[in-house]
């Protein structure tokens, strides 16, 4: 299993660009609120999955309704990426669409995806992402 923390850090590092005023310094032009829109959508789903896990403690797979909501997350992320070039670059470098697709109803895979999104937000802040 790949290390999602390292993958998140590499994704954020890959979107840094030379500062226009000081070429020795790398900056992230992507703003925090652009990532937070994705994080918010993921957190809403995470809450629903947590409720499902409480009601179905032995389940390893999500029900069809939750699987469809997770699939729809790809649509939401694609929409955000289509609206802004910086978000598109972020989505592609972070491989978000493929990661959502790979969840395939698996609860553990979804939980790892949630951690990955949280790590992306944290590394964005750590490496100087704009507010």
CSV table of N, CA and C in Angstrom, one decimal:
chain,number,residue,atom,x,y,z
A,1,UNK,N,0.8,-1.2,0.0
A,1,UNK,CA,0.0,0.0,0.0
A,1,UNK,C,0.9,1.2,0.0
A,2,UNK,N,0.6,2.2,-0.9
A,2,UNK,CA,1.4,3.4,-1.0
A,2,UNK,C,1.2,4.3,0.2
A,3,UNK,N,2.2,5.1,0.5
A,3,UNK,CA,2.1,6.0,1.7
A,3,UNK,C,1.4,7.2,1.2
A,4,UNK,N,0.2,7.4,1.7
A,4,UNK,CA,-0.7,8.6,1.3
A,4,UNK,C,-0.1,9.9,1.7
A,5,UNK,N,0.6,9.9,2.9
A,5,UNK,CA,1.2,11.1,3.3
A,5,UNK,C,2.3,11.6,2.4
A,6,UNK,N,3.2,10.7,2.0
A,6,UNK,CA,4.2,11.0,1.0
A,6,UNK,C,3.6,11.4,-0.3
A,7,UNK,N,2.6,10.7,-0.7
A,7,UNK,CA,2.0,11.1,-2.0
A,7,UNK,C,1.4,12.5,-1.9
A,8,UNK,N,0.7,12.8,-0.8
A,8,UNK,CA,0.2,14.2,-0.7
A,8,UNK,C,1.2,15.2,-0.7
A,9,UNK,N,2.3,15.0,0.0
A,9,UNK,CA,3.4,15.9,0.0
A,9,UNK,C,4.0,16.2,-1.4
A,10,UNK,N,4.2,15.1,-2.1
A,10,UNK,CA,4.8,15.2,-3.4
A,10,UNK,C,3.8,16.0,-4.4
A,11,UNK,N,2.5,15.7,-4.2
A,11,UNK,CA,1.5,16.4,-5.0
A,11,UNK,C,1.6,17.9,-4.8
A,12,UNK,N,1.6,18.3,-3.5
A,12,UNK,CA,1.7,19.7,-3.2
A,12,UNK,C,3.0,20.3,-3.7
A,13,UNK,N,4.1,19.6,-3.4
A,13,UNK,CA,5.4,20.2,-3.9
A,13,UNK,C,5.4,20.4,-5.4
A,14,UNK,N,4.7,19.5,-6.1
A,14,UNK,CA,4.7,19.6,-7.6
A,14,UNK,C,3.9,20.7,-8.2
A,15,UNK,N,3.1,21.4,-7.4
A,15,UNK,CA,2.3,22.5,-7.9
A,15,UNK,C,3.0,23.9,-7.5
A,16,UNK,N,4.2,23.8,-6.8
A,16,UNK,CA,4.9,25.0,-6.5
A,16,UNK,C,5.5,25.6,-7.8
A,17,UNK,N,5.6,26.9,-7.8
A,17,UNK,CA,6.2,27.6,-9.0
A,17,UNK,C,7.1,28.7,-8.5
A,18,UNK,N,8.1,29.1,-9.3
A,18,UNK,CA,8.9,30.2,-8.9
A,18,UNK,C,8.1,31.5,-8.7
A,19,UNK,N,8.5,32.2,-7.6
A,19,UNK,CA,7.9,33.4,-7.3
A,19,UNK,C,8.2,34.4,-8.4
A,20,UNK,N,7.2,35.2,-8.8
A,20,UNK,CA,7.4,36.2,-9.9
A,20,UNK,C,8.4,37.3,-9.5
A,21,UNK,N,8.5,37.6,-8.3
A,21,UNK,CA,9.4,38.7,-7.8
A,21,UNK,C,10.7,38.1,-7.4
A,22,UNK,N,10.7,36.9,-6.8
A,22,UNK,CA,12.0,36.3,-6.3
A,22,UNK,C,12.0,34.9,-6.8
A,23,UNK,N,12.7,34.7,-7.9
A,23,UNK,CA,12.7,33.4,-8.6
A,23,UNK,C,13.3,32.3,-7.8
A,24,UNK,N,14.1,32.6,-6.7
A,24,UNK,CA,14.7,31.6,-5.9
A,24,UNK,C,13.6,31.0,-4.9
A,25,UNK,N,12.5,31.7,-4.7
A,25,UNK,CA,11.5,31.2,-3.8
A,25,UNK,C,10.4,30.5,-4.6
A,26,UNK,N,9.9,29.4,-4.1
A,26,UNK,CA,8.8,28.7,-4.7
A,26,UNK,C,7.5,29.1,-4.0
A,27,UNK,N,6.4,29.2,-4.7
A,27,UNK,CA,5.1,29.6,-4.1
A,27,UNK,C,4.0,28.7,-4.7
A,28,UNK,N,3.0,28.6,-3.9
A,28,UNK,CA,1.8,27.9,-4.4
A,28,UNK,C,0.7,28.9,-4.6
A,29,UNK,N,0.3,29.0,-5.9
A,29,UNK,CA,-0.7,30.0,-6.2
A,29,UNK,C,-2.2,29.6,-5.9
A,30,UNK,N,-2.4,28.3,-5.8
A,30,UNK,CA,-3.7,27.7,-5.4
A,30,UNK,C,-4.1,28.2,-4.0
A,31,UNK,N,-5.2,28.7,-3.9
A,31,UNK,CA,-5.7,29.3,-2.6
A,31,UNK,C,-6.4,28.2,-1.8
A,32,UNK,N,-6.3,28.3,-0.5
A,32,UNK,CA,-6.8,27.4,0.5
A,32,UNK,C,-8.3,27.1,0.2
A,33,UNK,N,-9.1,28.2,-0.1
A,33,UNK,CA,-10.5,28.0,-0.2
A,33,UNK,C,-10.8,27.1,-1.4
A,34,UNK,N,-9.9,27.1,-2.4
A,34,UNK,CA,-10.1,26.2,-3.6
A,34,UNK,C,-10.0,24.7,-3.2
A,35,UNK,N,-9.1,24.4,-2.3
A,35,UNK,CA,-9.0,23.1,-1.8
A,35,UNK,C,-10.1,22.7,-0.8
A,36,UNK,N,-10.4,23.7,0.0
A,36,UNK,CA,-11.5,23.5,1.0
A,36,UNK,C,-12.8,23.1,0.4
A,37,UNK,N,-13.1,23.6,-0.8
A,37,UNK,CA,-14.4,23.2,-1.4
A,37,UNK,C,-14.4,21.7,-1.6
A,38,UNK,N,-13.3,21.1,-2.0
A,38,UNK,CA,-13.2,19.6,-2.1
A,38,UNK,C,-13.2,19.0,-0.8
A,39,UNK,N,-12.5,19.5,0.2
A,39,UNK,CA,-12.5,19.0,1.5
A,39,UNK,C,-13.9,19.0,2.1
A,40,UNK,N,-14.6,20.0,2.0
A,40,UNK,CA,-16.0,20.1,2.5
A,40,UNK,C,-16.9,19.0,1.9
A,41,UNK,N,-16.8,18.8,0.6
A,41,UNK,CA,-17.6,17.7,0.0
A,41,UNK,C,-17.2,16.4,0.5
A,42,UNK,N,-15.9,16.1,0.7
A,42,UNK,CA,-15.4,14.9,1.3
A,42,UNK,C,-15.9,14.7,2.7
A,43,UNK,N,-15.8,15.8,3.5
A,43,UNK,CA,-16.2,15.7,4.9
A,43,UNK,C,-17.7,15.4,5.1
A,44,UNK,N,-18.5,15.9,4.2
A,44,UNK,CA,-20.0,15.6,4.2
A,44,UNK,C,-20.2,14.1,4.0
A,45,UNK,N,-19.5,13.6,3.0
A,45,UNK,CA,-19.6,12.2,2.7
A,45,UNK,C,-19.0,11.3,3.9
A,46,UNK,N,-17.9,11.8,4.5
A,46,UNK,CA,-17.3,11.1,5.6
A,46,UNK,C,-18.3,10.9,6.7
A,47,UNK,N,-19.0,12.0,7.0
A,47,UNK,CA,-20.0,11.9,8.1
A,47,UNK,C,-21.1,10.9,7.8
A,48,UNK,N,-21.5,10.8,6.5
A,48,UNK,CA,-22.5,9.8,6.1
A,48,UNK,C,-21.9,8.4,6.2
A,49,UNK,N,-20.7,8.2,5.9
A,49,UNK,CA,-20.0,6.9,6.0
A,49,UNK,C,-19.9,6.5,7.4
A,50,UNK,N,-19.5,7.5,8.3
A,50,UNK,CA,-19.4,7.2,9.7
A,50,UNK,C,-20.7,6.7,10.3
A,51,UNK,N,-21.8,7.3,9.9
A,51,UNK,CA,-23.2,6.9,10.4
A,51,UNK,C,-23.5,5.5,9.8
A,52,UNK,N,-23.1,5.2,8.6
A,52,UNK,CA,-23.3,3.9,8.0
A,52,UNK,C,-22.5,2.9,8.8
A,53,UNK,N,-21.3,3.2,9.1
A,53,UNK,CA,-20.4,2.2,9.9
A,53,UNK,C,-21.0,1.9,11.2
A,54,UNK,N,-21.6,2.9,11.9
A,54,UNK,CA,-22.2,2.7,13.2
A,54,UNK,C,-23.4,1.7,13.1
A,55,UNK,N,-24.2,1.9,12.0
A,55,UNK,CA,-25.4,1.1,11.8
A,55,UNK,C,-25.0,-0.3,11.2
A,56,UNK,N,-23.8,-0.4,10.6
A,56,UNK,CA,-23.4,-1.7,10.0
A,56,UNK,C,-21.9,-1.9,10.4
A,57,UNK,N,-21.7,-2.3,11.6
A,57,UNK,CA,-20.3,-2.4,12.1
A,57,UNK,C,-19.4,-3.5,11.4
A,58,UNK,N,-20.1,-4.5,10.8
A,58,UNK,CA,-19.3,-5.5,10.2
A,58,UNK,C,-19.0,-5.2,8.7
A,59,UNK,N,-19.6,-4.2,8.2
A,59,UNK,CA,-19.6,-3.9,6.7
A,59,UNK,C,-18.1,-3.5,6.3
A,60,UNK,N,-17.7,-4.1,5.2
A,60,UNK,CA,-16.5,-3.7,4.5
A,60,UNK,C,-16.7,-2.9,3.3
A,61,UNK,N,-18.0,-3.0,2.8
A,61,UNK,CA,-18.4,-2.2,1.6
A,61,UNK,C,-19.5,-1.3,1.9
A,62,UNK,N,-19.6,-0.2,1.2
A,62,UNK,CA,-20.7,0.8,1.4
A,62,UNK,C,-21.9,0.3,0.6
A,63,UNK,N,-23.1,0.8,1.0
A,63,UNK,CA,-24.3,0.5,0.3
A,63,UNK,C,-24.3,1.3,-1.0
A,64,UNK,N,-25.2,0.9,-1.9
A,64,UNK,CA,-25.3,1.5,-3.3
A,64,UNK,C,-25.4,3.0,-3.2
A,65,UNK,N,-26.3,3.5,-2.3
A,65,UNK,CA,-26.5,4.9,-2.2
A,65,UNK,C,-25.2,5.7,-1.9
A,66,UNK,N,-24.5,5.2,-0.9
A,66,UNK,CA,-23.2,5.9,-0.6
A,66,UNK,C,-22.2,5.8,-1.7
A,67,UNK,N,-22.2,4.6,-2.4
A,67,UNK,CA,-21.3,4.4,-3.5
A,67,UNK,C,-21.6,5.4,-4.6
A,68,UNK,N,-22.8,5.7,-4.8
A,68,UNK,CA,-23.2,6.6,-5.9
A,68,UNK,C,-22.8,8.1,-5.5
A,69,UNK,N,-23.0,8.4,-4.2
A,69,UNK,CA,-22.6,9.7,-3.7
A,69,UNK,C,-21.1,9.9,-3.9
A,70,UNK,N,-20.3,8.8,-3.6
A,70,UNK,CA,-18.8,8.9,-3.8
A,70,UNK,C,-18.5,9.1,-5.2
A,71,UNK,N,-19.2,8.3,-6.1
A,71,UNK,CA,-19.0,8.5,-7.5
A,71,UNK,C,-19.3,9.9,-8.0
A,72,UNK,N,-20.4,10.5,-7.4
A,72,UNK,CA,-20.7,11.8,-7.8
A,72,UNK,C,-19.7,12.8,-7.4
A,73,UNK,N,-18.9,12.5,-6.4
A,73,UNK,CA,-17.8,13.3,-5.9
A,73,UNK,C,-16.8,13.6,-7.1
A,74,UNK,N,-16.7,12.6,-8.0
A,74,UNK,CA,-15.8,12.8,-9.2
A,74,UNK,C,-16.4,13.9,-10.0
A,75,UNK,N,-17.7,14.0,-10.1
A,75,UNK,CA,-18.3,15.0,-10.9
A,75,UNK,C,-18.1,16.4,-10.3
A,76,UNK,N,-18.2,16.4,-9.0
A,76,UNK,CA,-18.0,17.7,-8.3
A,76,UNK,C,-16.6,18.2,-8.4
A,77,UNK,N,-15.6,17.3,-8.2
A,77,UNK,CA,-14.2,17.6,-8.4
A,77,UNK,C,-13.9,18.0,-9.8
A,78,UNK,N,-14.5,17.3,-10.8
A,78,UNK,CA,-14.3,17.7,-12.2
A,78,UNK,C,-14.8,19.1,-12.5
A,79,UNK,N,-15.9,19.4,-11.9
A,79,UNK,CA,-16.5,20.7,-12.1
A,79,UNK,C,-15.6,21.8,-11.6
A,80,UNK,N,-15.1,21.6,-10.3
A,80,UNK,CA,-14.2,22.6,-9.7
A,80,UNK,C,-12.9,22.7,-10.6
A,81,UNK,N,-12.4,21.6,-11.1
A,81,UNK,CA,-11.2,21.6,-11.9
A,81,UNK,C,-11.5,22.3,-13.3
A,82,UNK,N,-12.7,22.2,-13.8
A,82,UNK,CA,-13.0,22.8,-15.0
A,82,UNK,C,-13.2,24.3,-14.9
A,83,UNK,N,-13.5,24.8,-13.8
A,83,UNK,CA,-13.7,26.2,-13.6
A,83,UNK,C,-12.4,27.0,-13.5
A,84,UNK,N,-11.3,26.4,-12.9
A,84,UNK,CA,-10.1,27.1,-12.7
A,84,UNK,C,-8.9,26.3,-13.0
A,85,UNK,N,-8.0,26.9,-13.7
A,85,UNK,CA,-6.8,26.2,-14.2
A,85,UNK,C,-5.9,25.7,-13.0
A,86,UNK,N,-5.8,26.5,-12.0
A,86,UNK,CA,-5.0,26.1,-10.8
A,86,UNK,C,-5.6,24.9,-10.1
A,87,UNK,N,-6.9,24.8,-10.1
A,87,UNK,CA,-7.6,23.7,-9.4
A,87,UNK,C,-7.4,22.4,-10.3
A,88,UNK,N,-7.5,22.6,-11.6
A,88,UNK,CA,-7.3,21.5,-12.6
A,88,UNK,C,-5.9,20.9,-12.4
A,89,UNK,N,-4.9,21.8,-12.3
A,89,UNK,CA,-3.5,21.3,-12.1
A,89,UNK,C,-3.4,20.5,-10.8
A,90,UNK,N,-4.0,21.0,-9.7
A,90,UNK,CA,-4.0,20.4,-8.4
A,90,UNK,C,-4.6,19.0,-8.5
A,91,UNK,N,-5.8,19.0,-9.1
A,91,UNK,CA,-6.6,17.7,-9.2
A,91,UNK,C,-5.8,16.7,-10.0
A,92,UNK,N,-5.1,17.1,-11.1
A,92,UNK,CA,-4.3,16.2,-11.9
A,92,UNK,C,-3.1,15.7,-11.1
A,93,UNK,N,-2.4,16.6,-10.5
A,93,UNK,CA,-1.1,16.2,-9.8
A,93,UNK,C,-1.4,15.4,-8.6
A,94,UNK,N,-2.5,15.6,-8.0
A,94,UNK,CA,-2.9,14.8,-6.8
A,94,UNK,C,-3.6,13.6,-7.2
A,95,UNK,N,-4.0,13.4,-8.4
A,95,UNK,CA,-4.6,12.2,-9.0
A,95,UNK,C,-6.0,11.9,-8.3
A,96,UNK,N,-6.7,13.0,-8.0
A,96,UNK,CA,-7.9,12.9,-7.2
A,96,UNK,C,-9.0,12.0,-7.9
A,97,UNK,N,-9.2,12.3,-9.2
A,97,UNK,CA,-10.3,11.6,-9.9
A,97,UNK,C,-10.1,10.1,-9.9
A,98,UNK,N,-8.8,9.6,-10.2
A,98,UNK,CA,-8.5,8.2,-10.1
A,98,UNK,C,-8.7,7.6,-8.7
A,99,UNK,N,-8.3,8.4,-7.7
A,99,UNK,CA,-8.4,7.9,-6.4
A,99,UNK,C,-9.8,7.7,-6.0
A,100,UNK,N,-10.7,8.6,-6.4
A,100,UNK,CA,-12.1,8.5,-6.1
A,100,UNK,C,-12.6,7.2,-6.8
A,101,UNK,N,-12.3,7.1,-8.0
A,101,UNK,CA,-12.7,5.9,-8.8
A,101,UNK,C,-12.3,4.6,-8.1
A,102,UNK,N,-11.0,4.6,-7.6
A,102,UNK,CA,-10.5,3.4,-7.0
A,102,UNK,C,-11.1,3.0,-5.7
A,103,UNK,N,-11.9,3.9,-5.1
A,103,UNK,CA,-12.6,3.6,-3.8
A,103,UNK,C,-13.5,2.4,-4.0
A,104,UNK,N,-14.3,2.4,-5.1
A,104,UNK,CA,-15.1,1.3,-5.5
A,104,UNK,C,-15.9,0.7,-4.3
A,105,UNK,N,-16.4,1.5,-3.5
A,105,UNK,CA,-17.3,1.1,-2.4
A,105,UNK,C,-16.6,0.5,-1.2
A,106,UNK,N,-15.3,0.5,-1.2
A,106,UNK,CA,-14.5,-0.1,-0.1
A,106,UNK,C,-14.4,1.0,1.0
A,107,UNK,N,-14.8,0.6,2.2
A,107,UNK,CA,-14.8,1.6,3.3
A,107,UNK,C,-13.4,2.0,3.7
A,108,UNK,N,-12.5,1.1,3.8
A,108,UNK,CA,-11.1,1.4,4.1
A,108,UNK,C,-10.5,2.3,3.0
A,109,UNK,N,-10.7,2.1,1.8
A,109,UNK,CA,-10.2,2.9,0.7
A,109,UNK,C,-10.8,4.3,0.8
A,110,UNK,N,-12.1,4.4,1.2
A,110,UNK,CA,-12.6,5.8,1.3
A,110,UNK,C,-12.0,6.5,2.5
A,111,UNK,N,-11.8,5.8,3.6
A,111,UNK,CA,-11.1,6.4,4.8
A,111,UNK,C,-9.7,6.9,4.4
A,112,UNK,N,-9.0,6.1,3.7
A,112,UNK,CA,-7.6,6.5,3.2
A,112,UNK,C,-7.7,7.7,2.3
A,113,UNK,N,-8.7,7.8,1.5
A,113,UNK,CA,-8.9,8.9,0.6
A,113,UNK,C,-9.1,10.2,1.5
A,114,UNK,N,-10.0,10.0,2.5
A,114,UNK,CA,-10.2,11.2,3.4
A,114,UNK,C,-8.9,11.7,4.1
A,115,UNK,N,-8.1,10.7,4.5
A,115,UNK,CA,-6.8,11.1,5.1
A,115,UNK,C,-5.9,11.8,4.1
A,116,UNK,N,-6.0,11.3,2.9
A,116,UNK,CA,-5.2,11.9,1.8
A,116,UNK,C,-5.6,13.4,1.6
A,117,UNK,N,-6.9,13.6,1.5
A,117,UNK,CA,-7.4,15.0,1.3
A,117,UNK,C,-6.9,15.9,2.5
A,118,UNK,N,-7.0,15.4,3.7
A,118,UNK,CA,-6.6,16.1,4.9
A,118,UNK,C,-5.1,16.4,4.8
A,119,UNK,N,-4.3,15.4,4.3
A,119,UNK,CA,-2.9,15.6,4.2
A,119,UNK,C,-2.6,16.7,3.1
A,120,UNK,N,-3.3,16.7,2.0
A,120,UNK,CA,-3.1,17.7,1.0
A,120,UNK,C,-3.3,19.1,1.5
A,121,UNK,N,-4.4,19.3,2.3
A,121,UNK,CA,-4.7,20.6,2.9
A,121,UNK,C,-3.6,21.0,3.8
A,122,UNK,N,-3.1,20.1,4.7
A,122,UNK,CA,-2.0,20.4,5.6
A,122,UNK,C,-0.7,20.7,4.9
A,123,UNK,N,-0.3,20.0,3.9
A,123,UNK,CA,0.9,20.3,3.2
A,123,UNK,C,0.7,21.6,2.4
A,124,UNK,N,-0.4,21.9,1.9
A,124,UNK,CA,-0.7,23.1,1.2
A,124,UNK,C,-0.3,24.3,2.1
A,125,UNK,N,-0.8,24.2,3.3
A,125,UNK,CA,-0.6,25.2,4.3
A,125,UNK,C,0.9,25.3,4.7
A,126,UNK,N,1.5,24.1,4.9
A,126,UNK,CA,2.9,24.0,5.3
A,126,UNK,C,3.8,24.6,4.3
A,127,UNK,N,3.6,24.3,3.0
A,127,UNK,CA,4.4,24.8,2.0
A,127,UNK,C,4.0,26.2,1.5
A,128,UNK,N,3.2,26.9,2.2
A,128,UNK,CA,3.0,28.3,1.9
A,128,UNK,C,1.8,28.6,1.0
A,129,UNK,N,0.9,27.7,0.9
A,129,UNK,CA,-0.3,28.0,0.1
A,129,UNK,C,-1.0,29.2,0.5
A,130,UNK,N,-1.6,30.0,-0.4
A,130,UNK,CA,-2.2,31.2,-0.1
A,130,UNK,C,-3.6,31.0,0.5
A,131,UNK,N,-4.0,32.0,1.4
A,131,UNK,CA,-5.3,31.9,2.0
A,131,UNK,C,-6.4,32.2,1.1
